[in-house]
Amino acid sequence: MRRLLILPYYFLPRNHVACYRAGCFAKFLPENGWKPTVVCEDLPAVGPDSDPDFIGILPESVEIHRVAAPRPRGSLERFLHRTWGQYLQTHRLPLHWSEHVGRRVRELIQTTRFDAVWATSDPLGPLALADETARSLGVPWVADLRDSFSVLPFGKWYKRPLFASRERSLCRRADRVTTVSEGLARGLAPLIGKEPVVIHNGFDPTLFPQAPLPQRPKFTLLYAGNLVRSPGLVFSAVELCIHRGWIPRDQIELLFHGVDVARIERYCPGAAGRVPIQAFPRLPHREILRVMASSAVLLLMAHADTPGVLPAKGFDYLASGRPILAVPDDHGEVSRFLGRTGAGVSLSDPEAIARQLAEWFEGWKTGRGPAMPRDDREIARYSRREQTRQLAGVLDDLMRR
């Protein structure tokens, strides 16, 4: 069995969507002839940011080296990290992570021979560490981009060009680049001089309830996770449904998990008085999967201004079997994803959204459920096990070359 060094900034037991990708690759790679060794930050197994059962149980063959990486102390050290680090060591951010984890990696490669290195970004620190380690060992490495400073307009505008330049440089040095959507791959290819391999985010079916769950007593529209776009279009559509008598007010609810009411009010002042909203803290991963499976409709806030984005939560939505309502229609990755899988619709007009909700409500009310043209074969492509098989294929190809 070949050995792979995995370098993620986010890893278990952190309750963070980025942990899903690296964690499931580590979980399923042994089935594909690769033994993973993960070097990551040491995060306490208890606390609000912890979920020890986030991806279930890892195989015993997976080695995890957790490294304590204390934050900068004292005003001078913090100043140097904010200035020298932010602008001259961009590719090593976060500096505290790169320093401590890098030291442990250098110790590890003195006693362990790795066949390849895989690192995921952002931040960029894991990619720089992977590049240095792979060159030291004389082995190939894979740069995995979940987002891209070069393609997507995220991060502070005055820092983005520097981050993007460092990102492109590291990707050019990598033996292979993988990313999470066709849109990102198309944007990256001419900038880095190579075609990225698309390995989507996905879902792990072993984490979902194995038996059907009873539906919630109300027609529930669920949004799970951090809210970074206004849900105003959905609120307007729900108001239309109630006003026209298509859905009684006492039979519908909008459920937000991982979002507080204050954030919703910042996007949509007074919304809580117009539509029935409930907001709760984030739940452990397995628990929120159960809530998804018992809800009526799952809300996905699409990025109309950045059509290359395919939110990772959409894949758990996909596996839940509930219809997905993406708002607004991005005319891009999300719209094509829902079209390929037949798992939902992507809409921007409150009138059209209201009519779709009313149609789904009628199916929910009778207990027969929504009539969705789901393509099970296409949906199966987004299993984390299948995607790990893709990654193993990339690694095997590098070995042959």
Short mmCIF file of C-alpha atoms in Angstrom, two decimals:
data_model
loop_
_atom_site.label_atom_id
_atom_site.label_comp_id
_atom_site.label_asym_id
_atom_site.label_seq_id
_atom_site.Cartn_x
_atom_site.Cartn_y
_atom_site.Cartn_z
CA MET A 1 0.00 0.00 0.00
CA ARG A 2 1.36 3.40 -0.99
CA ARG A 3 1.63 6.18 1.57
CA LEU A 4 0.12 9.64 1.16
CA LEU A 5 0.91 12.67 3.30
CA ILE A 6 -2.23 14.79 3.73
CA LEU A 7 -1.85 18.44 4.75
CA PRO A 8 -5.13 20.24 5.53
CA TYR A 9 -5.58 23.35 7.65
CA TYR A 10 -9.13 22.27 8.60
CA PHE A 11 -9.45 18.75 9.93
CA LEU A 12 -11.39 16.69 12.40
CA PRO A 13 -12.83 17.11 14.96
CA ARG A 14 -13.54 20.66 13.76
CA ASN A 15 -17.18 21.18 12.76
CA HIS A 16 -16.32 22.89 9.49
CA VAL A 17 -17.43 22.05 5.96
CA ALA A 18 -13.80 22.02 4.76
CA CYS A 19 -13.12 19.07 7.09
CA TYR A 20 -15.64 16.99 5.16
CA ARG A 21 -13.45 16.86 2.04
CA ALA A 22 -10.10 16.06 3.64
CA GLY A 23 -11.71 13.81 6.26
CA CYS A 24 -13.58 11.63 3.77
CA PHE A 25 -10.57 11.33 1.49
CA ALA A 26 -8.64 10.02 4.50
CA LYS A 27 -11.55 7.75 5.39
CA PHE A 28 -11.88 6.04 2.00
CA LEU A 29 -8.32 6.14 0.57
CA PRO A 30 -7.28 2.85 2.27
CA GLU A 31 -9.97 1.12 0.16
CA ASN A 32 -8.04 2.34 -2.90
CA GLY A 33 -4.51 1.27 -2.02
CA TRP A 34 -3.33 4.44 -0.26
CA LYS A 35 -2.49 4.74 3.42
CA PRO A 36 -3.01 8.35 4.59
CA THR A 37 -0.95 10.16 7.19
CA VAL A 38 -2.57 13.46 8.22
CA VAL A 39 -0.66 16.27 9.90
CA CYS A 40 -2.97 18.95 11.23
CA GLU A 41 -3.56 21.41 14.04
CA ASP A 42 -4.51 19.96 17.42
CA LEU A 43 -8.10 20.97 18.14
CA PRO A 44 -9.76 20.05 21.46
CA ALA A 45 -12.30 17.24 21.20
CA VAL A 46 -14.81 19.32 23.15
CA GLY A 47 -16.14 22.82 22.57
CA PRO A 48 -18.54 24.68 20.26
CA ASP A 49 -16.31 24.17 17.21
CA SER A 50 -15.88 20.44 17.78
CA ASP A 51 -17.77 17.47 16.34
CA PRO A 52 -15.84 14.20 16.91
CA ASP A 53 -18.39 12.23 14.87
CA PHE A 54 -18.34 14.65 11.92
CA ILE A 55 -17.48 11.97 9.34
CA GLY A 56 -17.94 8.87 11.48
CA ILE A 57 -15.07 6.50 12.25
CA LEU A 58 -11.75 6.63 10.41
CA PRO A 59 -10.00 3.32 9.61
CA GLU A 60 -7.28 2.28 12.04
CA SER A 61 -4.71 2.50 9.25
CA VAL A 62 -5.12 6.29 9.05
CA GLU A 63 -2.40 8.04 11.05
CA ILE A 64 -3.18 11.48 12.45
CA HIS A 65 -0.49 13.72 13.92
CA ARG A 66 -2.08 16.63 15.76
CA VAL A 67 0.22 19.56 16.41
CA ALA A 68 -0.43 22.32 18.93
CA ALA A 69 -0.07 25.64 17.13
CA PRO A 70 -0.40 28.49 19.63
CA ARG A 71 -1.46 31.91 18.40
CA PRO A 72 0.99 34.82 18.31
CA ARG A 73 1.67 36.28 21.74
CA GLY A 74 2.57 39.81 22.62
CA SER A 75 2.00 42.98 20.63
CA LEU A 76 5.24 42.71 18.62
CA GLU A 77 4.61 39.15 17.47
CA ARG A 78 1.01 39.96 16.54
CA PHE A 79 2.19 43.06 14.65
CA LEU A 80 4.74 41.04 12.65
CA HIS A 81 2.13 38.44 11.75
CA ARG A 82 -0.31 41.11 10.57
CA THR A 83 2.26 43.02 8.50
CA TRP A 84 5.32 40.99 7.50
CA GLY A 85 3.30 37.79 7.44
CA GLN A 86 0.29 39.12 5.53
CA TYR A 87 2.31 40.68 2.71
CA LEU A 88 5.70 38.95 2.52
CA GLN A 89 4.73 35.43 3.63
CA THR A 90 1.27 35.21 2.07
CA HIS A 91 1.89 31.69 0.82
CA ARG A 92 2.66 30.50 4.37
CA LEU A 93 -0.49 31.80 6.03
CA PRO A 94 -1.49 31.14 8.72
CA LEU A 95 2.08 31.56 9.91
CA HIS A 96 1.58 29.90 13.31
CA TRP A 97 0.19 26.81 11.57
CA SER A 98 2.95 26.62 8.96
CA GLU A 99 5.68 27.02 11.55
CA HIS A 100 4.54 24.33 13.98
CA VAL A 101 3.06 21.84 11.52
CA GLY A 102 6.05 22.27 9.20
CA ARG A 103 8.41 21.33 12.02
CA ARG A 104 6.44 18.16 12.69
CA VAL A 105 6.41 17.23 8.98
CA ARG A 106 10.18 17.60 8.77
CA GLU A 107 10.53 15.26 11.75
CA LEU A 108 8.10 12.78 10.23
CA ILE A 109 9.81 12.46 6.85
CA GLN A 110 13.04 11.46 8.59
CA THR A 111 11.43 8.15 9.54
CA THR A 112 8.60 7.66 7.02
CA ARG A 113 8.82 7.40 3.25
CA PHE A 114 5.85 8.94 1.48
CA ASP A 115 4.96 8.29 -2.16
CA ALA A 116 3.02 11.53 -2.68
CA VAL A 117 1.69 14.61 -0.89
CA TRP A 118 -1.82 16.11 -1.07
CA ALA A 119 -2.71 19.54 0.33
CA THR A 120 -5.88 21.61 0.20
CA SER A 121 -6.45 25.38 0.19
CA ASP A 122 -7.53 27.89 1.33
CA PRO A 123 -5.50 29.06 3.25
CA LEU A 124 -2.36 28.79 1.13
CA GLY A 125 -0.07 27.52 3.90
CA PRO A 126 -0.77 23.80 3.26
CA LEU A 127 0.12 24.18 -0.44
CA ALA A 128 3.47 25.84 0.30
CA LEU A 129 4.29 23.18 2.89
CA ALA A 130 3.34 20.41 0.44
CA ASP A 131 5.56 21.92 -2.25
CA GLU A 132 8.57 22.11 0.07
CA THR A 133 7.99 18.61 1.45
CA ALA A 134 7.47 16.96 -1.94
CA ARG A 135 10.60 18.55 -3.38
CA SER A 136 12.59 17.48 -0.35
CA LEU A 137 11.40 13.88 -0.80
CA GLY A 138 11.48 13.88 -4.61
CA VAL A 139 7.83 12.82 -4.86
CA PRO A 140 4.81 14.33 -6.67
CA TRP A 141 2.24 16.48 -4.96
CA VAL A 142 -1.35 17.52 -5.62
CA ALA A 143 -2.71 21.02 -4.96
CA ASP A 144 -6.42 20.93 -4.14
CA LEU A 145 -8.35 24.21 -4.37
CA ARG A 146 -11.75 24.42 -2.68
CA ASP A 147 -11.85 28.14 -3.55
CA SER A 148 -9.62 30.32 -5.66
CA PHE A 149 -8.28 33.83 -5.10
CA SER A 150 -7.47 33.90 -8.84
CA VAL A 151 -11.03 33.17 -10.01
CA LEU A 152 -13.46 34.18 -7.25
CA PRO A 153 -13.83 37.69 -5.77
CA PHE A 154 -13.44 36.74 -2.10
CA GLY A 155 -11.16 38.15 0.56
CA LYS A 156 -10.18 41.80 0.95
CA TRP A 157 -9.79 43.49 -2.41
CA TYR A 158 -6.40 45.05 -1.66
CA LYS A 159 -4.89 41.71 -0.61
CA ARG A 160 -6.50 39.54 -3.27
CA PRO A 161 -3.96 40.20 -6.10
CA LEU A 162 -1.07 39.11 -3.86
CA PHE A 163 -2.91 36.01 -2.64
CA ALA A 164 -3.91 35.17 -6.22
CA SER A 165 -0.34 35.52 -7.47
CA ARG A 166 0.97 33.18 -4.76
CA GLU A 167 -1.83 30.72 -5.46
CA ARG A 168 -1.04 30.58 -9.18
CA SER A 169 2.66 30.13 -8.50
CA LEU A 170 2.03 27.18 -6.18
CA CYS A 171 -0.41 25.57 -8.63
CA ARG A 172 2.17 25.83 -11.43
CA ARG A 173 4.67 24.04 -9.21
CA ALA A 174 2.24 21.25 -8.31
CA ASP A 175 2.31 18.02 -10.30
CA ARG A 176 -1.46 18.00 -10.46
CA VAL A 177 -4.20 20.47 -9.48
CA THR A 178 -7.68 19.42 -8.40
CA THR A 179 -10.66 21.64 -7.71
CA VAL A 180 -14.34 21.37 -6.82
CA SER A 181 -16.26 22.65 -9.86
CA GLU A 182 -16.06 22.97 -13.62
CA GLY A 183 -16.35 26.76 -13.30
CA LEU A 184 -13.25 26.99 -11.11
CA ALA A 185 -11.37 24.61 -13.41
CA ARG A 186 -12.20 26.70 -16.49
CA GLY A 187 -11.08 29.88 -14.74
CA LEU A 188 -7.86 28.39 -13.42
CA ALA A 189 -6.63 26.52 -16.50
CA PRO A 190 -5.32 29.49 -18.54
CA LEU A 191 -3.82 31.09 -15.44
CA ILE A 192 -1.74 28.12 -14.30
CA GLY A 193 -0.93 26.48 -17.63
CA LYS A 194 -2.55 23.13 -16.87
CA GLU A 195 -6.02 21.60 -16.77
CA PRO A 196 -7.27 21.06 -13.21
CA VAL A 197 -9.02 17.78 -12.46
CA VAL A 198 -12.55 18.35 -11.14
CA ILE A 199 -13.36 16.31 -8.04
CA HIS A 200 -16.58 17.74 -6.68
CA ASN A 201 -17.51 17.99 -3.07
CA GLY A 202 -19.99 15.31 -2.10
CA PHE A 203 -21.86 13.37 0.57
CA ASP A 204 -21.09 10.32 2.66
CA PRO A 205 -24.16 8.04 2.56
CA THR A 206 -22.93 6.12 5.61
CA LEU A 207 -23.69 9.17 7.78
CA PHE A 208 -27.37 9.47 6.85
CA PRO A 209 -30.27 7.80 8.67
CA GLN A 210 -30.72 4.34 7.19
CA ALA A 211 -34.50 4.24 7.75
CA PRO A 212 -36.97 6.89 6.51
CA LEU A 213 -37.76 9.55 9.12
CA PRO A 214 -41.26 10.94 9.79
CA GLN A 215 -41.80 14.36 8.28
CA ARG A 216 -41.97 17.39 10.51
CA PRO A 217 -45.47 18.54 11.56
CA LYS A 218 -45.15 21.71 9.48
CA PHE A 219 -44.12 22.32 5.88
CA THR A 220 -40.50 23.12 6.74
CA LEU A 221 -38.09 25.09 4.60
CA LEU A 222 -34.63 24.39 6.05
CA TYR A 223 -31.43 26.38 5.64
CA ALA A 224 -28.36 24.81 7.28
CA GLY A 225 -25.04 26.59 7.78
CA ASN A 226 -23.61 30.07 7.68
CA LEU A 227 -25.78 32.65 5.91
CA VAL A 228 -23.78 34.83 3.50
CA ARG A 229 -26.58 35.86 1.10
CA SER A 230 -29.93 37.51 1.73
CA PRO A 231 -32.90 35.11 1.87
CA GLY A 232 -35.22 38.00 0.95
CA LEU A 233 -36.52 36.37 -2.25
CA VAL A 234 -37.63 33.30 -0.28
CA PHE A 235 -39.30 35.45 2.38
CA SER A 236 -41.19 37.39 -0.32
CA ALA A 237 -42.36 34.14 -1.90
CA VAL A 238 -43.55 32.73 1.44
CA GLU A 239 -45.46 35.96 2.08
CA LEU A 240 -47.14 35.55 -1.30
CA CYS A 241 -48.11 31.96 -0.49
CA ILE A 242 -49.65 32.99 2.83
CA HIS A 243 -51.38 36.09 1.46
CA ARG A 244 -52.98 34.15 -1.40
CA GLY A 245 -54.05 31.28 0.83
CA TRP A 246 -51.88 28.73 -0.98
CA ILE A 247 -50.18 27.72 2.27
CA PRO A 248 -51.77 28.48 5.68
CA ARG A 249 -49.45 30.47 7.93
CA ASP A 250 -49.77 27.94 10.74
CA GLN A 251 -48.63 25.12 8.45
CA ILE A 252 -45.32 26.53 7.22
CA GLU A 253 -42.01 27.40 8.92
CA LEU A 254 -38.59 28.60 7.84
CA LEU A 255 -35.96 26.84 9.91
CA PHE A 256 -32.38 28.16 10.11
CA HIS A 257 -29.65 26.10 11.78
CA GLY A 258 -26.29 27.78 12.35
CA VAL A 259 -27.75 31.27 11.87
CA ASP A 260 -28.97 33.69 14.53
CA VAL A 261 -32.01 35.92 14.13
CA ALA A 262 -29.85 39.05 14.29
CA ARG A 263 -28.05 38.08 11.07
CA ILE A 264 -31.36 37.37 9.33
CA GLU A 265 -32.64 40.76 10.48
CA ARG A 266 -29.54 42.47 9.09
CA TYR A 267 -30.32 41.07 5.67
CA CYS A 268 -34.11 41.44 5.90
CA PRO A 269 -35.25 43.91 8.60
CA GLY A 270 -38.62 42.98 10.07
CA ALA A 271 -38.73 39.57 8.37
CA ALA A 272 -39.41 37.71 11.62
CA GLY A 273 -42.70 39.58 11.97
CA ARG A 274 -43.84 38.83 8.42
CA VAL A 275 -43.00 35.13 8.03
CA PRO A 276 -42.69 32.29 10.58
CA ILE A 277 -38.94 32.01 11.22
CA GLN A 278 -37.06 29.88 13.74
CA ALA A 279 -33.30 30.10 14.21
CA PHE A 280 -31.08 27.70 16.14
CA PRO A 281 -27.35 27.20 16.76
CA ARG A 282 -25.33 24.83 14.61
CA LEU A 283 -25.95 21.14 15.22
CA PRO A 284 -23.45 18.26 14.99
CA HIS A 285 -23.20 16.94 11.45
CA ARG A 286 -25.17 13.72 11.92
CA GLU A 287 -27.96 15.59 13.72
CA ILE A 288 -28.39 18.20 10.99
CA LEU A 289 -28.52 15.38 8.41
CA ARG A 290 -31.53 14.00 10.31
CA VAL A 291 -33.20 17.42 10.26
CA MET A 292 -32.61 17.62 6.50
CA ALA A 293 -34.15 14.22 5.93
CA SER A 294 -37.32 15.17 7.83
CA SER A 295 -37.78 18.64 6.27
CA ALA A 296 -39.97 19.42 3.26
CA VAL A 297 -37.68 21.72 1.23
CA LEU A 298 -33.97 22.56 1.53
CA LEU A 299 -32.84 26.11 0.80
CA LEU A 300 -29.59 26.85 -1.02
CA MET A 301 -28.43 30.45 -1.30
CA ALA A 302 -26.70 30.58 -4.69
CA HIS A 303 -24.03 33.09 -5.77
CA ALA A 304 -25.49 34.84 -8.80
CA ASP A 305 -22.47 37.16 -9.01
CA THR A 306 -19.97 34.28 -8.91
CA PRO A 307 -21.47 31.50 -11.05
CA GLY A 308 -18.46 29.16 -10.58
CA VAL A 309 -19.44 28.45 -6.98
CA LEU A 310 -21.18 25.21 -6.01
CA PRO A 311 -21.85 25.35 -2.22
CA ALA A 312 -20.69 22.22 -0.43
CA LYS A 313 -23.90 21.92 1.63
CA GLY A 314 -25.78 21.22 -1.60
CA PHE A 315 -24.36 17.69 -1.69
CA ASP A 316 -25.72 16.72 1.71
CA TYR A 317 -28.98 18.27 0.56
CA LEU A 318 -28.78 16.06 -2.52
CA ALA A 319 -28.37 12.87 -0.49
CA SER A 320 -31.25 13.72 1.85
CA GLY A 321 -33.78 13.08 -0.89
CA ARG A 322 -35.66 16.32 -0.21
CA PRO A 323 -36.26 18.89 -2.99
CA ILE A 324 -33.70 21.68 -3.21
CA LEU A 325 -34.72 25.28 -3.83
CA ALA A 326 -31.73 27.36 -4.99
CA VAL A 327 -32.20 31.14 -4.86
CA PRO A 328 -31.36 33.11 -6.93
CA ASP A 329 -30.81 31.31 -10.21
CA ASP A 330 -27.07 31.64 -10.81
CA HIS A 331 -27.30 30.41 -14.44
CA GLY A 332 -24.11 28.54 -13.61
CA GLU A 333 -22.80 25.71 -11.45
CA VAL A 334 -25.80 25.41 -9.12
CA SER A 335 -28.37 25.55 -11.92
CA ARG A 336 -26.51 22.91 -13.96
CA PHE A 337 -25.99 20.74 -10.87
CA LEU A 338 -29.71 20.69 -10.11
CA GLY A 339 -30.52 20.08 -13.76
CA ARG A 340 -28.14 17.12 -14.01
CA THR A 341 -29.37 15.46 -10.84
CA GLY A 342 -33.06 16.41 -11.08
CA ALA A 343 -32.90 17.22 -7.36
CA GLY A 344 -34.43 20.68 -7.37
CA VAL A 345 -34.93 24.01 -9.09
CA SER A 346 -33.05 27.27 -9.34
CA LEU A 347 -35.28 30.38 -9.35
CA SER A 348 -35.03 34.15 -8.98
CA ASP A 349 -38.61 35.45 -9.31
CA PRO A 350 -40.69 35.52 -6.07
CA GLU A 351 -43.83 34.65 -8.09
CA ALA A 352 -42.18 31.55 -9.56
CA ILE A 353 -40.76 30.57 -6.18
CA ALA A 354 -44.20 30.93 -4.56
CA ARG A 355 -45.84 28.73 -7.18
CA GLN A 356 -43.16 26.07 -6.77
CA LEU A 357 -43.57 26.10 -2.98
CA ALA A 358 -47.35 25.80 -3.35
CA GLU A 359 -46.92 22.79 -5.64
CA TRP A 360 -44.52 21.09 -3.21
CA PHE A 361 -46.87 21.91 -0.32
CA GLU A 362 -49.72 20.05 -2.01
CA GLY A 363 -47.53 16.96 -2.35
CA TRP A 364 -46.33 17.29 1.26
CA LYS A 365 -49.89 17.73 2.58
CA THR A 366 -51.10 14.51 0.96
CA GLY A 367 -48.05 12.59 2.14
CA ARG A 368 -47.03 11.52 -1.35
CA GLY A 369 -44.06 13.87 -1.41
CA PRO A 370 -42.74 16.00 -4.26
CA ALA A 371 -42.55 14.64 -7.80
CA MET A 372 -38.86 15.18 -8.60
CA PRO A 373 -37.10 13.72 -11.67
CA ARG A 374 -34.10 12.56 -9.61
CA ASP A 375 -31.38 10.77 -11.57
CA ASP A 376 -30.00 8.21 -9.11
CA ARG A 377 -27.06 7.28 -11.34
CA GLU A 378 -25.96 10.90 -11.61
CA ILE A 379 -26.47 11.45 -7.89
CA ALA A 380 -24.28 8.43 -7.07
CA ARG A 381 -21.34 10.22 -8.74
CA TYR A 382 -21.24 12.63 -5.80
CA SER A 383 -20.65 9.98 -3.16
CA ARG A 384 -17.49 10.70 -1.14
CA ARG A 385 -16.44 7.10 -1.70
CA GLU A 386 -16.69 7.56 -5.48
CA GLN A 387 -14.82 10.86 -5.33
CA THR A 388 -12.04 9.28 -3.28
CA ARG A 389 -11.76 6.69 -6.05
CA GLN A 390 -11.21 9.61 -8.44
CA LEU A 391 -8.46 11.05 -6.23
CA ALA A 392 -6.79 7.65 -5.99
CA GLY A 393 -6.86 7.50 -9.79
CA VAL A 394 -5.06 10.87 -9.96
CA LEU A 395 -2.43 9.64 -7.49
CA ASP A 396 -2.00 6.31 -9.28
CA ASP A 397 -1.49 8.16 -12.58
CA LEU A 398 1.23 10.28 -11.00
CA MET A 399 2.96 7.11 -9.81
CA ARG A 400 2.87 5.62 -13.31
CA ARG A 401 4.32 8.79 -14.78
#
